[in-house]
CSV table of C-alpha atoms in Angstrom, one decimal:
chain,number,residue,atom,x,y,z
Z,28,UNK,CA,108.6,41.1,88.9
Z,29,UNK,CA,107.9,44.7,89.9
Z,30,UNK,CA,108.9,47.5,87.3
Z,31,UNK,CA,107.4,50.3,86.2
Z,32,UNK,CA,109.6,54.2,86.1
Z,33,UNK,CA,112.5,53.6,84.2
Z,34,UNK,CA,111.7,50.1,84.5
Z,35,UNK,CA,113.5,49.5,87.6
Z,36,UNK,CA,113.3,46.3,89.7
Z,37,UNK,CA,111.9,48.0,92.7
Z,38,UNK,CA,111.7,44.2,94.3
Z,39,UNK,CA,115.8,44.7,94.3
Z,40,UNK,CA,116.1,48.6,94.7
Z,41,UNK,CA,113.4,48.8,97.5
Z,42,UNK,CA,115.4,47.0,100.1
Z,43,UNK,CA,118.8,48.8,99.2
Z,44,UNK,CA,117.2,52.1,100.2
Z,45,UNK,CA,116.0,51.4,103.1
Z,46,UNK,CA,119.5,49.8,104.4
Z,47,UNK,CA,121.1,53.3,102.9
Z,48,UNK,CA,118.6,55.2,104.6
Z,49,UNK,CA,119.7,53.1,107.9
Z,50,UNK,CA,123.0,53.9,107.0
Z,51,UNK,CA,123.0,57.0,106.4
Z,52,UNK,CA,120.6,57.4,109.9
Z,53,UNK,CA,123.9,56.4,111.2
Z,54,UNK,CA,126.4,58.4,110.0
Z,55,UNK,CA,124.8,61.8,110.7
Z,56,UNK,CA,124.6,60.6,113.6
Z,57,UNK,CA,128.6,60.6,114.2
Z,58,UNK,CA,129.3,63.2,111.4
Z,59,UNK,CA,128.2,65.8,109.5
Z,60,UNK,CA,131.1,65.7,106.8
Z,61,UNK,CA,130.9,61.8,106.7
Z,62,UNK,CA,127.2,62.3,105.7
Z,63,UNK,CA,127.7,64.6,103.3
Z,64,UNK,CA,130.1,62.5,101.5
Z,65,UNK,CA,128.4,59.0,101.8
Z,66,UNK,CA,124.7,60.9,100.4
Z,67,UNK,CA,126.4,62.1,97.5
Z,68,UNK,CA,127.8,58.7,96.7
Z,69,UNK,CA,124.2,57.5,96.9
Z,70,UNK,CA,122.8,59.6,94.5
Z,71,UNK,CA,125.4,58.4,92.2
Z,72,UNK,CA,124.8,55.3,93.3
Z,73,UNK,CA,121.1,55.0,92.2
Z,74,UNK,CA,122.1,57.0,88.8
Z,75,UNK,CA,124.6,54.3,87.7
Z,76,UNK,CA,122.1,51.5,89.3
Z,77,UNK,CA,120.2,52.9,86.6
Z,78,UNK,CA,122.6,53.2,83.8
Z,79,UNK,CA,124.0,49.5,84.6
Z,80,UNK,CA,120.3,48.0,84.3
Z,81,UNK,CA,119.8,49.3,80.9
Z,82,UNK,CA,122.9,48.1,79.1
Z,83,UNK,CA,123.0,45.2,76.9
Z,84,UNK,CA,124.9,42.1,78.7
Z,85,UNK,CA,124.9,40.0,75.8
Z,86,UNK,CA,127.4,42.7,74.2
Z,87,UNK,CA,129.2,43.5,77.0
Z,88,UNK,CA,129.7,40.1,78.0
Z,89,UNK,CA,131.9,40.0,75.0
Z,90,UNK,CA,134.9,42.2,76.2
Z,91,UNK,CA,135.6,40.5,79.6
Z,92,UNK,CA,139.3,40.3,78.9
Z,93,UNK,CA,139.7,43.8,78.3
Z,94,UNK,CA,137.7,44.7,81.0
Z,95,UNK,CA,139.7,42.1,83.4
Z,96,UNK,CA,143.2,43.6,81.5
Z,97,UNK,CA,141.8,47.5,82.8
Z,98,UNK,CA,141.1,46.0,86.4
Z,99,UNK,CA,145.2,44.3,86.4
Z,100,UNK,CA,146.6,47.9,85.2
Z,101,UNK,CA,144.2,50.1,87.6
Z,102,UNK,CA,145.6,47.8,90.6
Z,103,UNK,CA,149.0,47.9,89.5
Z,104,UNK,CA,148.5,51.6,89.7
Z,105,UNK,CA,147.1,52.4,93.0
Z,106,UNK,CA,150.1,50.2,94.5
Z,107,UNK,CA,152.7,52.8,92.8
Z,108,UNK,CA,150.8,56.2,93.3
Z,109,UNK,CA,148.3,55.2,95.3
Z,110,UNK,CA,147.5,57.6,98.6
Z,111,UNK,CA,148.4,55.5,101.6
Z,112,UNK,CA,146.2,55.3,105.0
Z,113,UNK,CA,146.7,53.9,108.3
Z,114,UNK,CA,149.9,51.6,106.5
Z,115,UNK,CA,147.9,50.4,103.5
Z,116,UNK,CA,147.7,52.0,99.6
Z,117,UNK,CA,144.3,50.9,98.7
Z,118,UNK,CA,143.1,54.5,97.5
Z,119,UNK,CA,143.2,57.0,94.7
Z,120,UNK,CA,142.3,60.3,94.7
Z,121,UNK,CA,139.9,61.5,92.0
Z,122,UNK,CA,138.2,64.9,91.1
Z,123,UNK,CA,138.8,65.6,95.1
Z,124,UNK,CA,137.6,61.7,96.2
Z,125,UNK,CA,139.2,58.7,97.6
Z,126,UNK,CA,138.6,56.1,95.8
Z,127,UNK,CA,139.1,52.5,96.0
Z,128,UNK,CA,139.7,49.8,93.6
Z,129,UNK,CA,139.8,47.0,94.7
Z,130,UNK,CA,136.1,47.9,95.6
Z,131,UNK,CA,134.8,49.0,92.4
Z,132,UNK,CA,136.6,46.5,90.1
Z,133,UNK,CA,134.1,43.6,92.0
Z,134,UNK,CA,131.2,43.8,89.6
Z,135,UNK,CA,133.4,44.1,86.2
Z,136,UNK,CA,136.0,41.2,87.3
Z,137,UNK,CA,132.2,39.5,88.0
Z,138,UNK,CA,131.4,40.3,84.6
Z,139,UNK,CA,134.7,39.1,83.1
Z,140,UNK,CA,134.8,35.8,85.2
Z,141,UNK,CA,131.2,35.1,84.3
Z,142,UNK,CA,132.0,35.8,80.5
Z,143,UNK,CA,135.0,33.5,80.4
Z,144,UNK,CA,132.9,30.4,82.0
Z,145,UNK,CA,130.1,30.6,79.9
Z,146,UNK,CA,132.6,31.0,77.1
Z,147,UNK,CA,133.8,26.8,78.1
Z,148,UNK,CA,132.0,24.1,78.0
Z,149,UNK,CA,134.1,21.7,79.7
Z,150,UNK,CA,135.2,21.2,83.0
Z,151,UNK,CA,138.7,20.1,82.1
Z,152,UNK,CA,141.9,21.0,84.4
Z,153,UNK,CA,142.8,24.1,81.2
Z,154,UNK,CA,139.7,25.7,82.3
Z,155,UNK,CA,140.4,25.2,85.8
Z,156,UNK,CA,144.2,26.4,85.4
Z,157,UNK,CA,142.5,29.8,83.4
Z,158,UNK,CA,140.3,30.8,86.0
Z,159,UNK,CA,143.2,30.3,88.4
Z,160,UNK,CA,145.6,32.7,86.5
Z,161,UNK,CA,142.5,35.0,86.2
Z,162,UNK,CA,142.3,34.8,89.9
Z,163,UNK,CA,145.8,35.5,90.8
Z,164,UNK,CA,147.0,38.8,89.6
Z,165,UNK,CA,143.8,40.3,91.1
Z,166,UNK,CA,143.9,38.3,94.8
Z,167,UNK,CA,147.9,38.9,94.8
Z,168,UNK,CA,147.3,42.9,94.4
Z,169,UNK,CA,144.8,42.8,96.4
Z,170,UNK,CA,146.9,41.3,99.0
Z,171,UNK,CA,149.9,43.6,98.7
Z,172,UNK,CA,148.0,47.0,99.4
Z,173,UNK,CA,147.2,45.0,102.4
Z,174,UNK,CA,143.4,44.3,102.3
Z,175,UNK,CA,142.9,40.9,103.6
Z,176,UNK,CA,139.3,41.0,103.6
Z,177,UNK,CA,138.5,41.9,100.1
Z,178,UNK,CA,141.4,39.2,98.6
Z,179,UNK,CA,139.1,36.3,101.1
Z,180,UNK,CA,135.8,37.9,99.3
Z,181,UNK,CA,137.7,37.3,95.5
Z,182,UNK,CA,138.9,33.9,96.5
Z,183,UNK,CA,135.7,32.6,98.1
Z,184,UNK,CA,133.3,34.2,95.0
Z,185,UNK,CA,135.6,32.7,92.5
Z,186,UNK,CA,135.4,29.1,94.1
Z,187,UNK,CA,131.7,29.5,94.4
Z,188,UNK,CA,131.6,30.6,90.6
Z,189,UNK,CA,133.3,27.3,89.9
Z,190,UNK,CA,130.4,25.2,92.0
Z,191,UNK,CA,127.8,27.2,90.0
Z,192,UNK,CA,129.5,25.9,86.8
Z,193,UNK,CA,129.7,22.6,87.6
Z,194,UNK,CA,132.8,21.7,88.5
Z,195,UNK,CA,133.1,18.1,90.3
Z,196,UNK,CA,133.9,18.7,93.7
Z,197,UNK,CA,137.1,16.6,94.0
Z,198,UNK,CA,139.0,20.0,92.8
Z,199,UNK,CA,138.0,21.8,95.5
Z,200,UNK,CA,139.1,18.7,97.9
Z,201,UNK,CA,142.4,18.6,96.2
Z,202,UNK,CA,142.0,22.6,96.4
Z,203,UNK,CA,142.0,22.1,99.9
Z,204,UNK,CA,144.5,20.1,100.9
Z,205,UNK,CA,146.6,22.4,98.7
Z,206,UNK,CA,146.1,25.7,100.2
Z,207,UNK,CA,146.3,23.3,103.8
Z,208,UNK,CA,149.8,22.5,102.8
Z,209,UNK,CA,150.6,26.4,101.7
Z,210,UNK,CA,149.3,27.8,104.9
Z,211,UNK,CA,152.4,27.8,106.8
Z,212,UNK,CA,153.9,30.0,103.9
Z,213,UNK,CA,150.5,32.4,103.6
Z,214,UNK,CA,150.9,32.8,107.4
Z,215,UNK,CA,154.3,34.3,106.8
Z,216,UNK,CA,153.5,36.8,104.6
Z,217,UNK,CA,150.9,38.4,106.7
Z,218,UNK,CA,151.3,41.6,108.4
Z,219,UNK,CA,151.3,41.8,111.9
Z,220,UNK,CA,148.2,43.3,112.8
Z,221,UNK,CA,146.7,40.8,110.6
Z,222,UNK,CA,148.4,37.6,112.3
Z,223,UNK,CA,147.2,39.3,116.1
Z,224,UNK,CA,143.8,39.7,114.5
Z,225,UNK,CA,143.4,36.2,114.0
Z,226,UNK,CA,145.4,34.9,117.5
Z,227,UNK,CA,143.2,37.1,119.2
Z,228,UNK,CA,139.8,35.3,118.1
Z,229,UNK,CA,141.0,32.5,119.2
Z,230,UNK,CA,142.1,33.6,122.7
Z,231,UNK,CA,140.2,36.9,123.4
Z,232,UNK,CA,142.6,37.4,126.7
Z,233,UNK,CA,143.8,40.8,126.4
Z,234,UNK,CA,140.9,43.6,126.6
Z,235,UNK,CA,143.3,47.0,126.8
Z,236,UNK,CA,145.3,45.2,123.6
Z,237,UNK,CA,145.0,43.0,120.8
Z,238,UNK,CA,141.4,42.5,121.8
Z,239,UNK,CA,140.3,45.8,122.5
Z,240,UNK,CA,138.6,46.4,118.9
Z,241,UNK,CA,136.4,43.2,119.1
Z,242,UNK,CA,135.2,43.9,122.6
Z,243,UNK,CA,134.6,47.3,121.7
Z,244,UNK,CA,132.2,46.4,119.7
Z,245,UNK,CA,130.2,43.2,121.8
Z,246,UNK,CA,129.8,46.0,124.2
Z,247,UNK,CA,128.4,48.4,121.9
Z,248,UNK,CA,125.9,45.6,120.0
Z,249,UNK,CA,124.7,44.8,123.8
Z,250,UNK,CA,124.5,48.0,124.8
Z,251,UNK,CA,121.9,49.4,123.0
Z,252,UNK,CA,119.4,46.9,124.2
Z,253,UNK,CA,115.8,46.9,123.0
Z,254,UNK,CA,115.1,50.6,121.7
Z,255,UNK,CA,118.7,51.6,121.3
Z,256,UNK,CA,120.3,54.7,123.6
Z,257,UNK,CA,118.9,57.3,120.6
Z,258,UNK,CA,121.1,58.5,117.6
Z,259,UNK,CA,124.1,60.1,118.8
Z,260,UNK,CA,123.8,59.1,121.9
Z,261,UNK,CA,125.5,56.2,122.0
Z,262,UNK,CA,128.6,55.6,124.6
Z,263,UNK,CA,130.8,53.5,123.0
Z,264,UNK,CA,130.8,55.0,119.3
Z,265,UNK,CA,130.0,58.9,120.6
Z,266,UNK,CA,133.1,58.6,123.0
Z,267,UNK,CA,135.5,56.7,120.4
Z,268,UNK,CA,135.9,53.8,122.3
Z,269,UNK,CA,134.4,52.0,119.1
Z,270,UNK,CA,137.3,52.0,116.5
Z,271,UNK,CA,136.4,52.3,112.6
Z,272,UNK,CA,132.5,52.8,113.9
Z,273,UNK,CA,131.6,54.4,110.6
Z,274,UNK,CA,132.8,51.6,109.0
Z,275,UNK,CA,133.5,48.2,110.1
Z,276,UNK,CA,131.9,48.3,112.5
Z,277,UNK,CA,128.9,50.3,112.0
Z,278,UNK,CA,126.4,47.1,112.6
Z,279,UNK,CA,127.9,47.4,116.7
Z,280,UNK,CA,127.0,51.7,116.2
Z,281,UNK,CA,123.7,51.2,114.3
Z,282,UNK,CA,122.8,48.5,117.4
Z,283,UNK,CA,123.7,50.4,119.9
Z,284,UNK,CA,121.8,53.9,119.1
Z,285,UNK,CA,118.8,52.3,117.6
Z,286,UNK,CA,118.5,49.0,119.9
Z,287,UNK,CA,117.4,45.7,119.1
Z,288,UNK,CA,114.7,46.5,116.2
Z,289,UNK,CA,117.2,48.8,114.3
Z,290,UNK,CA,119.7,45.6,114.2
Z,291,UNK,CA,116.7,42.9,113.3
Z,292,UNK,CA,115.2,45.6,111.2
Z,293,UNK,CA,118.6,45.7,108.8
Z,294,UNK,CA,119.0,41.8,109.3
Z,295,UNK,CA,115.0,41.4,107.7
Z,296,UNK,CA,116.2,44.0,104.9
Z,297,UNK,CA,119.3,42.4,104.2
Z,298,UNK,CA,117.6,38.9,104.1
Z,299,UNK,CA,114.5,40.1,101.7
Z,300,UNK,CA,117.3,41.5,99.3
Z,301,UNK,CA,119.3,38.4,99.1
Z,302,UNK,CA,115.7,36.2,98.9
Z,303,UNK,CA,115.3,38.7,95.4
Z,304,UNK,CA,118.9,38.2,94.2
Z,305,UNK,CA,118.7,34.7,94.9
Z,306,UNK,CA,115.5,33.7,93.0
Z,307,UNK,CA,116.9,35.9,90.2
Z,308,UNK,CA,119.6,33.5,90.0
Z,309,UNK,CA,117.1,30.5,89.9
Z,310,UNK,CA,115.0,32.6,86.9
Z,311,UNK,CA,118.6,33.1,84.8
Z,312,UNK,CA,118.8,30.3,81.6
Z,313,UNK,CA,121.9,31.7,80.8
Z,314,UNK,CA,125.3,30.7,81.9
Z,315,UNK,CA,126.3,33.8,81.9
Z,316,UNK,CA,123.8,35.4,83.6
Z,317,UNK,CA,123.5,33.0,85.8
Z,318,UNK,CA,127.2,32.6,86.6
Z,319,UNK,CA,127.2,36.5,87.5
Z,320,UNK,CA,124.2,36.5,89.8
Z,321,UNK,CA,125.4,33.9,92.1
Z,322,UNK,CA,128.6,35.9,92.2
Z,323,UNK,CA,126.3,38.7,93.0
Z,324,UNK,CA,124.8,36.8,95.7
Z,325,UNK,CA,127.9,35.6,97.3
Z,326,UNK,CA,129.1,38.9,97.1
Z,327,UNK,CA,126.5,40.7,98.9
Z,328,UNK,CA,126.2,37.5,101.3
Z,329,UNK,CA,129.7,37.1,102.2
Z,330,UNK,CA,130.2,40.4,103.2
Z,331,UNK,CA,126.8,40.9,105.8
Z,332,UNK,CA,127.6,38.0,107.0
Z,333,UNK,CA,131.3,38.3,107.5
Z,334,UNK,CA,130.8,41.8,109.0
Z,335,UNK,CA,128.0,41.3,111.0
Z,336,UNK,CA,130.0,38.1,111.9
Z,337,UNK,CA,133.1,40.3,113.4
Z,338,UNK,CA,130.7,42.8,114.8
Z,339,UNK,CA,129.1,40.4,117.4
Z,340,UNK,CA,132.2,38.4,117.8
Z,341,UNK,CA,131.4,35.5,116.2
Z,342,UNK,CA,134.3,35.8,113.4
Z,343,UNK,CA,137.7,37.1,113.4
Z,344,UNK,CA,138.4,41.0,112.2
Z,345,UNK,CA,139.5,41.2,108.8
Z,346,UNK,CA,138.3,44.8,107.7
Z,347,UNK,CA,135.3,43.4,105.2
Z,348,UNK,CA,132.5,46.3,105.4
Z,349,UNK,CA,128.6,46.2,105.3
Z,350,UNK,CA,127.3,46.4,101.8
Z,351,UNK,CA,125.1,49.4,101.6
Z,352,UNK,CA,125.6,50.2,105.3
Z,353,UNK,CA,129.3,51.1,106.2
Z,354,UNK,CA,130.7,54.5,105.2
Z,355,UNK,CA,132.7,54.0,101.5
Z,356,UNK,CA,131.4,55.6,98.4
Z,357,UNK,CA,133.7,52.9,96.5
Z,358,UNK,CA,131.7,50.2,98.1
Z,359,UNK,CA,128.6,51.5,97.8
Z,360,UNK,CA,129.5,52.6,94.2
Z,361,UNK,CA,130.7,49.2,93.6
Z,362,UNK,CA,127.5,47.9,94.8
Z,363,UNK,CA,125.2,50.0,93.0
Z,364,UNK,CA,127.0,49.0,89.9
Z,365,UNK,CA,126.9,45.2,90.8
Z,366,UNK,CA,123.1,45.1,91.1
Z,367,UNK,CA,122.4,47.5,88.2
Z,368,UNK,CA,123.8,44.7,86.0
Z,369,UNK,CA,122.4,42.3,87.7
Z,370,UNK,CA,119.0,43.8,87.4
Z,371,UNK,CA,120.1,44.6,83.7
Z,372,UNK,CA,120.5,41.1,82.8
Z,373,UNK,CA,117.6,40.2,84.5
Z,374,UNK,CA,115.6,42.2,82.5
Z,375,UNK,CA,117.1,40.9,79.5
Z,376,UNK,CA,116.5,37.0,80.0
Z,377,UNK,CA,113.3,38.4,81.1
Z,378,UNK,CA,113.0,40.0,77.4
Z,379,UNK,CA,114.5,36.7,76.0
Z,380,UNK,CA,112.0,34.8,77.3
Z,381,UNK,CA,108.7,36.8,75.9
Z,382,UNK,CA,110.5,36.6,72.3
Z,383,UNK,CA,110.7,32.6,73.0
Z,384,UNK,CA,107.1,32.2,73.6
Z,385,UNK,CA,106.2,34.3,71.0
């Protein structure tokens, strides 16, 4: 394990760089103002990277409900004052920036979900029925701003916390067939735009309409080729005919400016970064810490592959960004903060293990 100034993992912060440098590659190349905003959010970014990796997790670890309580009353909030974009209130305005947060409440509900597991030793239906009221408040807010995407990414981590624990699987069979029989009724409640999103994955059959966004962005991924057109060059993203190109779909931009390599290049990155957070995982002795590193890991790996998923058409569009890569300085905030810790605790079994030996 690599550390030396400040004592930094450089084995986890290495790779992150060098997909924000991509990123932010790519956003200058659309604009100026956008780059502007998403650098400073880096250099905040790597500051509370830093500040996360030196805190002391076996302390923290201890006020999970109050962090969890915080997240409940700062979702509540951005629902009743929250500033409201394109039909959804998912943003608050702070000292002058938007921001998001359902985005950067992901690493301390982590923290609080991986407290209250490691808390139980049992894997009796209580603990089960706890970890589902600790999921619901948060998916069902999450849900009401709309944001689809993000209330799929709380579900899906939470279930794979549960695996990680130990739970048999014939709960997440009965799970199944439960959420099978509730579908007709979660179908209802989605918006529009959310419903035609899915219908039109299945039957791509209208390119001027409903399936305009994802074709869009096949186009723009092909496009580019080997070498890429050149930043700011591209045709679908320079001319707008690439919707949300700073951010959902950014992979389909980054592909077509800077070709083929620029896309395997970020695919390589984002691979070697989820290789180090996953044999982190496999180093952690700890529950906890090992709980909140394969949430980490399903965090980071849900959402590249979800994204990259809808960018190429593989997977239906349900507005989940790139980690790292598409413009947000929630996300990226959120990020930073989520591999800080993880890096933090890390260190610390690290720590836990020379004192063992000696």
């Amino acid at each position: 394990m690599r550390r030396s100034l400040f004592n930094i993992d450089w084995g986890l912060l290495a790779p992150v760089i060098v997909l924000v440098i991509l990123s932010l590659t790519t956003i200058f190349s659309l604009d100026l103002n956008l780059f502007k905003s998403q650098f400073t959010f880096f250099i905040i970014g790597i500051f509370a990277f830093l500040f996360f990796s030196q805190a002391n997790y076996r302390t923290v670890r201890l006020y999970g409900l109050p962090i969890y309580l915080i997240s409940i009353v700062l979702l509540i909030i951005v629902i009743i004052i929250g500033v409201e974009a394109r039909g959804a209130v998912r943003w608050f305005t702070l000292f002058g920036f938007r921001v998001q947060f359902s985005e950067i409440l992901k690493p301390f509900l982590a923290i609080s979900l991986s407290g209250y597991l490691s808390s139980r030793n049992d894997y009796s239906l209580k603990t089960l029925f706890m970890v589902i009221c600790f999921l619901l408040p948060v998916a069902l807010l999450v849900f009401w701003q709309p944001d689809l995407g993000n209330t799929l990414i709380y579900v899906l981590v939470t279930i794979i916390a549960l695996i990680v624990f130990g739970f048999p699987f014939r709960f997440f069979f009965l799970g199944l067939v439960f959420l099978s029989i509730l579908s007709p009724i979660f179908w209802r409640f989605l918006h529009d735009y959310q419903r035609q999103r899915i219908l039109t994955f299945l039957n791509p059959s209208d390119p001027l309409g409903l399936s305009y966004n994802a074709i869009q962005s096949v186009i723009a991924v092909g496009s580019g080729m080997l070498l890429g057109r050149g930043l700011g060059l591209g045709t679908q993203s320079g001319l707008r005919f690439l919707p949300e190109r700073h951010t959902d779909f950014i992979f389909a931009t980054l592909s077509e400016e800077l070709g083929l390599i620029g896309a395997v290049l970020l695919i390589i990155t984002f691979t070697f970064l989820l290789y180090k957070i996953f044999a982190i995982f496999r180093g952690q002795d700890e529950l906890f810490s090992k709980t909140f590193s394969a949430i980490a890991f399903s965090l980071i790996f849900l959402q590249f592959f979800v994204n990259i998923g809808m960018n190429i058409g593989i997977l239906p569009i349900v507005g989940i960004t790139l980690p790292f890569v598409s413009y947000g300085g929630s996300s990226l905030l959120s990020n930073f903060i989520l591999l800080g810790a993880l890096s933090g605790m890390n260190r610390g079994n690290s720590s836990h293990k020379v004192l063992e030996i000696k």
